[in-house]
Amino acid sequence: MDITPHEPAAHLGPSRNGLEAMPKPCPGSARDVRMRPTGEGVLGMRKREIQVYEAVRARAPGTAEAAPDGRASWPGVWGKLGVKRTTARTTRRRRPAAGKDVWRALTDRIDPAKDRPKLADDIEVKKFSARSGDYVMMANLRDLIHYKFDAGDAEIIALMDGTRSIEEIVVQRLEESGEIELSGVADLVLTLYQGNFLDRPYVDVDAAVARALKPGTSVSRKFRTFAKTLTIEFGSPQRLVEKLHNAGLRVFFNPLVNVVTVAISLAGLVAFFVVVHRKEFSIGGGSSLAAEGLILLALNYFLTFAHEVGHAIVLVRHGRRVKGAGFQIYFGSPAWFVDSTDSLMMEPKYRIASSFAGPYADMFLAGIGSLIILIWPHIAVGHVMYKFVVLNYFLIFLNLIPLLELDGYYILADALRIPDLRPRSLSFLRYDFIRKLRKREPFHSNEVGLLAYGILGVVASAALLVTGALYWKELFGGFVIALWNGGLVTRILLILLGLFVGGPLIRGTVGLVRFLARKIRAIWRAVRFRFEQSWRIEAAELIDALPIFDDVPEDTLSDLAGRVKLRSVGPGHVIVRQGERAEAFYVVRSGQLEVYETDAATQKETILRVLGAGESFGELAVATASVRTASVRAFEQSELFQIDRNTFHLLLADMIK
């Protein structure tokens, strides 16, 4: 099992956020990403930074700058945009002499709008094309951290050359696009800074404090990590993979050698069917089940090692790096893994080659095994070899089915240039299909493809559960019974083999249980919310804190608390849709959501911004009784406070600034 971009993974999510590959690898999640922090203030600063900034500004003399017409203008970016104060503000304190205004100098230093961001010299930037639009991948080559941005963010990043401040970038973008992107630019800079993409190093204070509170050796820290995550990382196997490549594995990139390899693989597949037809071997056969079980377990781990080396060797061949490797107990299944997230910087054809390299190595080894038992059927290890080949071909079959999030899926996704094909198709099938049927809306060609893939994926998953159970019963039933009746040692081996082979089924079952648990918890919390005053007060306080409203009277907040509703939405759920009449506005209680526009002709989506806790959307459309100009979709499990249109007009419409 590995975490290369060909194993099960979450969708890439909103490109507006800048997406980082998970720094802590786990099998099947190389394309798992975490959202960048969106910030909690107007400029994306943390709360304590805002408090310091405001405190300094309050003490700084002469923070208002005089305008030619006598009115004071706001400092910084708002002054550059021509925003004037309604009344001039003067200070009773005399302005200190030039060069001695400590408070103004300190204000300028901690004002994020005056920061002049510059990318570090070793940052790699590559542009890629997908069906949903162009995007840019950025790599911090020092830490092997990868971010994904859409084309709009890439244009902003291109302006970060150290000569422009954030406010100057905002003004330039305003002149070019007509949009004020102050918070978006600041959040973008914060993301790049925390990922060490800028020319000044980022110090993770929280991590440093955590290490100081729990000192110890690297070995003890690894054991603590294993106790929490069941994962042990061994560091980067880059040198080992390079040595294997230079020692002989590079010959597999020779076209003539590949012809021989393919011939052996195909001949081995034919030989396997011949051996099965002869019925000379059976899964339950053999003289010493305990010894055969140990040999089979060792062969399976060798197979996994070859699979991982196959993925990693393609990265090294094309100048990329293997970030890490390790061992993990993944849902009870012991697995080796390599972290090859650096493949995200390769061209799609090379990513496809990397995804296929693992099953290709498996097919080659299975072919050799099949030919051995065909040519020498009475070899001493014939029964073990037969079981190994059967297991190998079954796993190859599972890996290459493009309807499961395994190697075959990522080959198909890269070939179609749809990185999030499976989550998008399942989201469409779950949320949009019934709605379109009910409203009799036409289906775009892209939606037809998503619908077909989603249905096939669900059917294939269900069919695999049924046929897989019948297959294992028919093929391995006797072997399982024999191992179980063979004593304690063979029973332990049976359990280990079951965990190894049944890992995907175990993960699927755990995922289903977690999904049902989230649904039950959401229903319970929604019911409890109706009877708990504290949650209603929380909703009212969040609404009162929104900058779009003036101070809301307490009696209005009390009335509002009795009318607000709590909604829980899962990843991919669309809360509001572009073009629909506004029926409510929302405040984010927890989670993150993406705001996007959809081109009516091409169905291309453009991410506009990301919403986090405490932010709202939809109030202006409700206030003006207009249609939605964009859609909002949950990127992760989220909770929202919903205020319907009637409540809004009754209690809040007159309080909009």
XYZ file of C-alpha atoms in Angstrom:
657
model
C 0.000 0.000 0.000
C 1.327 3.445 -0.724
C 0.379 7.065 -0.844
C 1.320 7.835 -4.395
C -1.232 9.622 -6.560
C -2.707 6.338 -7.681
C -4.200 5.113 -4.421
C -7.488 6.158 -2.767
C -7.523 9.853 -2.112
C -9.758 12.776 -1.412
C -10.486 15.245 -4.171
C -8.197 18.207 -4.585
C -10.811 20.641 -3.426
C -11.021 24.331 -4.103
C -8.041 25.685 -5.950
C -8.550 29.087 -4.378
C -7.181 27.863 -1.099
C -3.817 26.773 -2.251
C -3.656 23.136 -1.491
C -0.920 21.340 0.344
C -0.196 17.664 0.114
C -0.462 16.066 3.537
C 2.926 16.253 5.235
C 2.198 13.117 7.262
C 1.748 10.287 4.772
C -0.832 7.577 5.095
C -1.584 4.851 2.601
C -3.913 5.897 -0.118
C -3.780 9.606 0.354
C -1.064 11.200 -1.690
C -3.681 13.412 -3.206
C -5.244 14.097 0.135
C -4.741 17.746 0.841
C -5.455 20.134 3.607
C -6.870 23.576 3.183
C -4.680 26.523 3.805
C -5.817 28.744 6.670
C -8.121 31.451 5.420
C -7.480 33.835 8.291
C -9.895 35.257 10.803
C -9.710 38.964 10.114
C -10.119 41.364 7.215
C -6.511 40.855 6.236
C -6.361 37.180 7.115
C -4.418 37.760 10.337
C -4.801 35.654 13.418
C -6.888 37.166 16.192
C -3.992 38.022 18.445
C -2.246 39.785 15.553
C -5.354 41.848 14.874
C -5.538 42.853 18.531
C -1.913 43.989 18.545
C -2.380 45.833 15.286
C -5.499 47.645 16.495
C -3.882 48.493 19.822
C -0.901 50.058 18.101
C -3.136 51.971 15.713
C -5.162 53.294 18.637
C -2.022 54.688 20.245
C -0.420 55.872 17.037
C -0.783 59.624 16.617
C -2.068 60.997 13.364
C -3.394 57.789 11.830
C -5.725 59.730 9.563
C -4.157 61.272 6.481
C -5.480 64.601 5.282
C -7.074 64.728 1.860
C -6.909 67.762 -0.444
C -10.594 68.566 0.167
C -10.055 68.841 3.903
C -11.557 65.483 4.754
C -9.360 62.777 6.201
C -8.858 59.672 4.136
C -8.274 56.206 5.434
C -4.642 55.135 5.552
C -3.135 52.386 3.468
C -5.011 50.646 0.680
C -8.343 52.368 1.351
C -6.689 55.742 0.955
C -5.168 54.631 -2.332
C -8.636 53.604 -3.474
C -9.917 57.099 -2.708
C -12.125 56.201 0.259
C -12.614 59.333 2.424
C -13.818 59.654 5.988
C -17.139 61.424 6.355
C -15.613 63.825 8.876
C -12.056 64.901 9.404
C -10.336 63.518 12.474
C -7.662 65.549 14.160
C -5.294 64.696 16.906
C -4.641 66.836 19.957
C -1.132 65.560 20.198
C 1.499 67.243 18.096
C 2.983 64.982 15.437
C 6.551 64.048 16.375
C 9.386 65.120 14.164
C 10.138 63.103 11.073
C 12.118 59.995 11.836
C 11.014 59.877 15.500
C 7.434 58.634 15.087
C 7.905 55.258 16.759
C 4.229 54.336 16.730
C 3.826 55.060 13.040
C 6.943 53.049 12.240
C 5.664 50.147 14.332
C 2.252 50.421 12.684
C 3.836 50.215 9.252
C 5.924 47.231 10.264
C 3.016 45.114 11.487
C 0.535 46.291 8.860
C 0.139 43.291 6.522
C -1.082 45.579 3.737
C 2.412 47.134 3.590
C 4.213 43.809 3.418
C 6.186 43.210 0.215
C 6.003 39.462 -0.425
C 8.588 37.761 -2.612
C 8.795 34.110 -3.617
C 11.936 32.245 -2.609
C 14.410 31.558 -5.383
C 14.055 27.760 -5.176
C 10.273 27.638 -5.650
C 9.165 25.645 -8.692
C 6.045 26.746 -10.569
C 4.402 24.693 -13.324
C 1.214 25.306 -15.260
C -1.166 22.459 -16.089
C -4.375 22.163 -18.048
C -7.532 20.403 -16.881
C -11.044 20.183 -18.266
C -12.243 22.546 -15.549
C -9.590 25.114 -16.493
C -5.891 25.809 -16.182
C -4.208 25.571 -12.808
C -0.747 26.066 -11.378
C 1.240 23.731 -9.146
C 3.900 25.212 -6.872
C 6.539 23.182 -5.078
C 8.670 24.129 -2.107
C 11.663 21.969 -3.027
C 13.235 22.312 0.415
C 10.321 20.753 2.298
C 8.553 19.068 -0.653
C 5.301 20.913 0.009
C 2.948 21.333 -2.924
C 0.189 23.884 -3.476
C -2.373 24.054 -6.230
C -3.756 27.416 -7.392
C -6.152 28.436 -10.109
C -5.126 30.799 -12.903
C -6.424 33.888 -11.080
C -4.308 33.236 -8.007
C -1.321 32.520 -10.239
C -1.627 36.018 -11.703
C -1.537 37.485 -8.192
C 1.452 35.340 -7.223
C 3.307 36.559 -10.320
C 3.133 40.089 -8.873
C 4.899 39.016 -5.673
C 8.430 39.976 -6.674
C 9.311 42.030 -3.590
C 8.764 45.392 -5.288
C 5.036 45.699 -4.563
C 3.247 45.820 -1.241
C 0.024 43.899 -0.688
C -1.988 47.098 -0.951
C -0.279 47.960 -4.234
C -1.080 44.488 -5.564
C -4.716 44.975 -4.524
C -4.879 48.328 -6.304
C -3.286 46.871 -9.438
C -5.749 43.977 -9.433
C -8.597 46.451 -8.939
C -7.507 48.375 -11.999
C -7.214 45.180 -14.055
C -10.259 43.203 -12.923
C -12.467 45.737 -11.163
C -12.554 43.641 -7.967
C -11.224 44.482 -4.515
C -9.304 41.403 -3.363
C -7.760 42.650 -0.131
C -8.598 39.665 2.066
C -7.943 37.222 -0.765
C -4.452 38.585 -1.456
C -3.598 38.683 2.243
C -4.799 35.104 2.703
C -2.743 34.047 -0.298
C 0.387 35.620 1.169
C -0.302 33.978 4.529
C -0.613 30.598 2.831
C 2.671 31.009 0.968
C 4.400 32.240 4.120
C 3.251 29.292 6.228
C 4.350 26.885 3.497
C 7.845 28.468 3.392
C 7.312 29.636 -0.179
C 8.503 33.188 0.553
C 12.049 34.503 0.876
C 11.813 34.668 4.680
C 11.538 31.474 6.757
C 8.351 30.572 8.580
C 8.699 29.539 12.215
C 5.968 27.186 13.409
C 5.740 28.400 16.998
C 2.983 25.948 17.934
C 5.063 22.975 16.774
C 8.147 24.301 18.572
C 6.207 24.679 21.820
C 4.759 21.174 21.424
C 8.255 19.733 20.988
C 9.507 21.654 24.011
C 6.651 20.388 26.183
C 7.389 16.789 25.179
C 11.175 16.522 24.851
C 12.856 13.280 23.943
C 14.941 11.496 21.371
C 13.875 10.999 17.786
C 13.286 7.308 18.557
C 10.926 8.078 21.435
C 9.076 10.617 19.304
C 8.663 7.997 16.569
C 7.233 5.541 19.083
C 4.825 8.188 20.386
C 3.776 8.931 16.832
C 3.271 5.234 16.129
C 1.140 4.873 19.258
C -1.121 7.686 18.022
C -1.166 7.098 14.268
C 0.111 3.509 13.875
C 2.660 4.930 11.442
C 6.454 4.853 11.455
C 8.308 6.989 8.919
C 11.845 6.075 7.915
C 12.694 9.246 6.066
C 13.229 9.620 2.368
C 14.293 6.491 0.428
C 15.605 8.728 -2.351
C 19.160 7.381 -2.197
C 17.981 3.773 -2.072
C 15.720 4.261 -5.076
C 18.508 6.038 -6.967
C 20.887 3.155 -6.217
C 18.312 0.615 -7.375
C 17.761 2.674 -10.507
C 21.468 2.957 -11.301
C 22.191 -0.650 -10.305
C 19.975 -2.131 -12.964
C 16.329 -1.140 -12.740
C 16.898 1.611 -15.283
C 16.991 -1.080 -17.964
C 13.206 -1.331 -17.635
C 12.987 2.071 -19.314
C 14.641 0.593 -22.401
C 11.981 -0.060 -25.086
C 13.506 -3.436 -26.034
C 13.544 -4.584 -22.410
C 9.944 -3.491 -22.069
C 9.011 -5.623 -25.064
C 10.498 -8.647 -23.269
C 8.801 -7.686 -19.995
C 5.403 -7.316 -21.638
C 5.882 -10.639 -23.426
C 6.673 -12.406 -20.135
C 3.672 -10.765 -18.448
C 1.263 -11.804 -21.216
C 2.749 -15.293 -21.500
C 2.465 -15.658 -17.747
C -1.209 -14.683 -17.841
C -1.875 -17.332 -20.496
C 0.141 -19.846 -18.472
C -1.961 -19.083 -15.403
C -5.197 -19.947 -17.216
C -3.603 -23.151 -18.511
C -2.553 -24.135 -14.972
C -6.024 -23.405 -13.624
C -7.591 -25.477 -16.415
C -5.332 -28.451 -15.615
C -6.509 -28.404 -11.986
C -3.115 -29.605 -10.780
C -3.132 -27.146 -7.881
C -5.722 -26.036 -5.378
C -5.774 -23.217 -2.886
C -6.354 -25.601 0.000
C -3.630 -28.012 -1.058
C -0.183 -28.414 0.405
C 1.561 -30.482 3.040
C 2.564 -27.870 5.628
C 0.038 -25.067 5.863
C 1.957 -23.173 8.561
C 5.186 -23.078 6.556
C 3.333 -22.239 3.353
C 1.454 -19.463 5.137
C 4.718 -17.880 6.289
C 6.220 -18.128 2.808
C 3.068 -16.667 1.262
C 3.101 -13.764 3.726
C 6.763 -13.048 2.916
C 6.044 -13.173 -0.819
C 3.164 -10.749 -0.380
C 5.418 -8.242 1.363
C 8.016 -8.658 -1.363
C 5.242 -7.981 -3.868
C 4.304 -4.789 -2.004
C 7.948 -3.690 -1.961
C 8.236 -4.239 -5.722
C 4.973 -2.348 -6.238
C 6.254 0.660 -4.303
C 9.644 0.604 -6.000
C 7.839 0.604 -9.331
C 6.062 3.834 -8.452
C 9.156 5.457 -6.957
C 11.532 4.528 -9.760
C 9.475 6.510 -12.274
C 9.767 9.614 -10.081
C 13.534 9.301 -9.852
C 13.763 8.671 -13.582
C 12.047 11.992 -14.303
C 14.003 14.053 -11.808
C 11.482 14.091 -8.963
C 12.049 13.136 -5.341
C 10.478 10.549 -3.063
C 9.477 12.487 0.024
C 9.307 9.625 2.493
C 8.603 5.981 3.188
C 7.470 3.972 6.138
C 5.323 1.284 7.676
C 1.760 1.622 8.892
C -1.010 -0.451 10.425
C -3.794 0.874 8.246
C -7.248 -0.217 9.496
C -5.634 -3.403 10.746
C -3.750 -4.003 7.507
C 0.075 -3.845 7.750
C 1.445 -1.910 4.796
C 4.614 -0.359 3.442
C 4.213 2.960 1.722
C 6.121 5.624 -0.156
C 5.180 9.282 -0.294
C 5.539 10.315 -3.927
C 3.521 13.530 -3.867
C 6.284 15.173 -5.892
C 4.746 13.419 -8.901
C 2.140 16.207 -8.866
C 4.797 18.326 -10.593
C 5.171 15.872 -13.480
C 3.353 15.991 -16.781
C 0.157 13.882 -16.911
C 1.759 11.228 -19.135
C 4.504 10.682 -16.577
C 1.984 10.587 -13.724
C 0.150 7.889 -15.673
C 3.426 5.998 -16.053
C 4.044 6.277 -12.309
C 0.553 5.014 -11.517
C 0.921 2.081 -13.907
C 4.436 1.137 -12.778
C 3.208 -0.582 -9.596
C 0.716 -2.963 -11.273
C 3.217 -3.419 -14.110
C 5.774 -4.775 -11.642
C 3.089 -7.017 -10.132
C 2.141 -8.420 -13.551
C 5.782 -9.135 -14.381
C 6.332 -11.055 -11.120
C 3.032 -12.901 -11.479
C 3.982 -13.829 -15.040
C 7.287 -15.307 -13.880
C 5.502 -17.287 -11.174
C 2.913 -18.628 -13.617
C 5.581 -19.752 -16.081
C 7.517 -21.513 -13.302
C 4.563 -23.629 -12.169
C 3.588 -24.329 -15.782
C 7.055 -25.544 -16.763
C 7.894 -27.236 -13.436
C 4.537 -28.226 -11.941
C 6.149 -30.590 -9.412
C 8.515 -28.004 -7.931
C 8.669 -28.110 -4.130
C 7.142 -24.662 -3.705
C 4.566 -25.181 -6.439
C 1.530 -24.952 -4.154
C 2.802 -21.761 -2.509
C 3.695 -20.257 -5.876
C 0.212 -21.014 -7.193
C -1.446 -19.300 -4.224
C 0.882 -16.333 -4.627
C 0.043 -15.993 -8.329
C -3.715 -16.235 -7.688
C -3.548 -13.589 -4.981
C -1.342 -11.388 -7.158
C -3.673 -11.448 -10.158
C -6.656 -10.694 -7.964
C -4.935 -7.636 -6.486
C -3.816 -6.507 -9.955
C -7.421 -6.735 -11.112
C -8.599 -4.596 -8.187
C -5.798 -2.087 -8.734
C -6.549 -1.511 -12.404
C -10.331 -1.153 -12.216
C -10.877 2.575 -12.932
C -14.108 2.585 -10.921
C -12.269 2.254 -7.594
C -9.858 4.864 -6.233
C -6.805 2.768 -6.943
C -4.125 2.830 -9.636
C -6.558 2.409 -12.524
C -8.672 5.320 -11.354
C -5.734 7.734 -11.299
C -4.605 6.538 -14.707
C -8.067 7.355 -16.060
C -8.307 10.672 -14.162
C -4.967 11.865 -15.533
C -5.843 10.657 -19.028
C -9.136 12.597 -18.955
C -7.510 15.595 -17.190
C -10.114 15.455 -14.404
C -8.112 15.097 -11.155
C -11.223 14.835 -8.957
C -13.282 12.581 -11.243
C -14.659 10.172 -8.653
C -15.632 12.685 -5.920
C -17.181 14.978 -8.527
C -19.207 12.149 -10.044
C -20.424 10.882 -6.681
C -21.265 14.428 -5.597
C -23.267 14.971 -8.784
C -25.072 11.665 -8.343
C -25.841 12.424 -4.708
C -26.834 16.080 -4.843
C -27.545 17.222 -8.420
C -29.048 14.307 -10.329
C -32.394 14.141 -8.507
C -32.670 17.937 -8.440
C -32.210 18.158 -12.202
C -34.772 15.426 -12.788
C -37.255 17.103 -10.472
C -36.836 20.494 -12.138
C -36.500 18.962 -15.618
C -33.270 20.806 -16.273
C -31.168 19.760 -19.290
C -27.988 17.760 -18.744
C -24.697 19.121 -20.047
C -22.369 16.658 -21.767
C -19.937 16.875 -18.830
C -22.756 16.040 -16.439
C -23.759 13.024 -18.525
C -20.200 11.739 -18.221
C -20.146 12.329 -14.463
C -23.508 10.607 -14.099
C -22.396 7.571 -16.105
C -19.131 7.232 -14.188
C -20.876 7.707 -10.841
C -23.496 5.044 -11.576
C -20.882 2.613 -12.884
C -18.743 3.261 -9.820
C -21.589 2.507 -7.415
C -22.657 -0.583 -9.384
C -19.067 -1.820 -9.612
C -18.533 -1.379 -5.873
C -21.699 -3.329 -5.081
C -20.893 -6.018 -7.659
C -17.377 -6.426 -6.306
C -18.727 -7.026 -2.811
C -20.976 -9.837 -4.066
C -18.667 -11.421 -6.636
C -15.664 -10.970 -4.383
C -17.368 -12.884 -1.578
C -18.348 -15.699 -3.974
C -14.864 -15.702 -5.504
C -13.085 -15.941 -2.191
C -15.474 -18.614 -0.939
C -15.002 -20.755 -4.038
C -11.287 -20.208 -4.398
C -10.049 -19.916 -0.825
C -12.805 -21.621 1.167
C -10.904 -24.869 1.558
C -7.663 -23.055 2.312
C -9.297 -20.966 5.041
C -10.917 -24.003 6.653
C -7.666 -25.927 6.528
C -5.731 -23.071 8.122
C -8.355 -22.594 10.820
C -8.313 -26.287 11.692
C -4.526 -26.486 11.595
C -3.877 -25.115 15.068
C -2.898 -21.843 16.730
C -0.031 -20.966 14.394
C -2.077 -21.428 11.225
C -4.958 -19.443 12.736
C -2.631 -16.513 13.404
C -1.359 -16.737 9.828
C -4.952 -16.817 8.576
C -5.741 -13.620 10.487
C -2.634 -11.890 9.124
C -3.455 -12.925 5.561
C -7.056 -11.813 6.032
C -5.944 -8.372 7.202
C -3.537 -8.096 4.281
C -6.054 -9.048 1.606
C -9.163 -7.648 3.283
C -7.685 -4.212 3.929
C -9.817 -2.454 1.268
C -12.984 -4.111 2.590
C -12.096 -3.157 6.155
C -11.450 0.442 5.100
C -14.732 0.570 3.209
C -16.643 -0.770 6.197
C -15.004 1.715 8.550
C -15.764 4.538 6.094
C -19.422 3.485 5.921
C -19.672 3.345 9.710
C -18.108 6.810 9.976
C -20.521 8.172 7.361
C -23.550 6.782 9.211
C -22.166 8.077 12.509
C -21.800 11.586 11.043
C -25.378 11.476 9.784
C -26.741 10.325 13.137
C -24.651 12.913 14.973
C -25.854 15.687 12.645
C -29.504 14.719 13.174
C -29.024 14.542 16.931
C -27.271 17.907 17.071
C -29.985 19.496 14.932
C -32.660 18.164 17.301
C -30.701 19.230 20.366
C -30.113 22.643 18.834
C -33.837 23.325 18.923
C -33.841 23.030 22.693
C -30.490 24.553 23.661
C -30.339 28.263 24.272
C -26.535 28.495 24.155
C -26.343 27.477 20.512
C -28.968 30.009 19.570
C -27.043 32.697 21.418
C -23.927 31.671 19.492
C -25.775 32.126 16.195
C -27.073 35.551 17.212
C -23.613 36.672 18.326
C -22.050 35.577 15.025
C -24.664 37.540 13.093
C -24.156 40.588 15.299
C -20.402 40.414 14.629
C -20.811 40.505 10.844
C -19.360 43.744 9.434
C -22.309 44.218 7.075
C -24.665 44.985 9.963
C -24.713 47.882 12.403
C -25.050 47.053 16.088
C -28.113 44.835 16.390
C -30.322 45.574 19.453
C -30.534 42.888 22.114
C -34.274 42.364 21.691
C -33.747 41.777 17.972
C -30.958 39.300 18.713
C -33.231 37.449 21.130
C -35.965 37.233 18.509
C -33.415 36.164 15.915
C -32.070 33.407 18.175
C -35.505 31.820 18.267
C -35.784 31.711 14.474
C -32.337 30.600 13.319
C -31.852 27.057 12.004
C -28.826 24.780 12.078
C -27.765 22.922 8.923
C -25.103 20.256 8.626
C -23.691 19.604 5.142
C -21.142 17.111 3.884
C -18.285 17.578 1.410
C -19.545 18.367 -2.075
C -22.991 19.523 -0.956
C -24.113 22.681 -2.795
C -25.880 25.059 -0.407
C -26.877 27.771 -2.889
C -26.763 27.688 -6.672
C -25.958 30.322 -9.217
C -29.124 31.665 -10.861
C -31.528 30.592 -8.098
C -33.747 33.023 -6.230
C -32.346 33.838 -2.800
C -34.453 32.301 -0.033
C -32.053 32.593 2.915
C -28.654 33.787 4.003
C -26.107 31.782 5.959
C -23.380 32.134 8.562
C -20.644 29.503 8.723
C -20.450 27.911 12.165
C -17.696 25.422 11.352
C -15.946 23.950 8.333
C -14.965 25.548 5.033
C -16.916 26.261 1.863
C -15.950 27.380 -1.629
C -17.681 30.092 -3.644
C -17.544 29.491 -7.393
C -18.988 30.687 -10.686
C -20.069 28.301 -13.444
C -19.840 29.143 -17.130
C -23.216 28.288 -18.664
C -21.737 27.177 -21.984
C -18.788 25.064 -20.860
C -19.762 24.282 -17.242
C -16.275 25.441 -16.261
C -16.058 26.370 -12.601
C -14.023 29.317 -11.322
C -13.285 29.430 -7.601
C -13.855 32.943 -6.257
C -13.087 32.605 -2.564
C -13.181 30.308 0.441
C -15.420 30.872 3.448
C -14.531 29.845 6.985
C -16.066 29.978 10.448
C -17.752 33.297 11.249
C -18.159 34.364 7.618
C -21.495 34.765 5.854
C -22.928 34.606 2.348
C -26.190 35.354 0.596
C -27.303 38.405 2.592
C -27.122 40.881 -0.289
C -29.113 38.637 -2.628
C -31.780 38.239 0.059
C -31.822 41.976 0.769
C -32.242 42.908 -2.902
C -34.521 39.951 -3.769
C -32.177 39.014 -6.618
C -30.840 35.734 -7.960
C -27.602 34.200 -6.793
C -24.582 35.315 -8.798
C -22.456 32.372 -7.625
C -22.756 28.951 -6.034
C -21.486 27.876 -2.623
C -20.349 24.303 -1.986
C -19.037 22.610 1.149
C -15.416 21.563 0.873
C -15.515 19.591 4.115
C -18.049 18.612 6.770
C -19.563 21.961 7.790
C -22.290 23.485 9.931
C -24.267 26.582 8.955
C -26.714 28.898 10.649
C -29.589 29.591 8.261
C -31.777 32.714 8.412
C -34.727 32.572 6.030
C -35.836 35.475 3.860
C -38.878 36.432 5.981
C -36.820 36.556 9.170
C -34.150 38.598 7.417
C -36.592 41.247 6.154
C -38.403 41.339 9.492
C -35.373 41.755 11.742
C -32.199 42.611 9.812
C -32.977 44.352 6.517
C -32.948 47.845 8.043
C -29.612 47.302 9.772
C -27.427 46.795 6.705
C -24.705 49.413 6.551
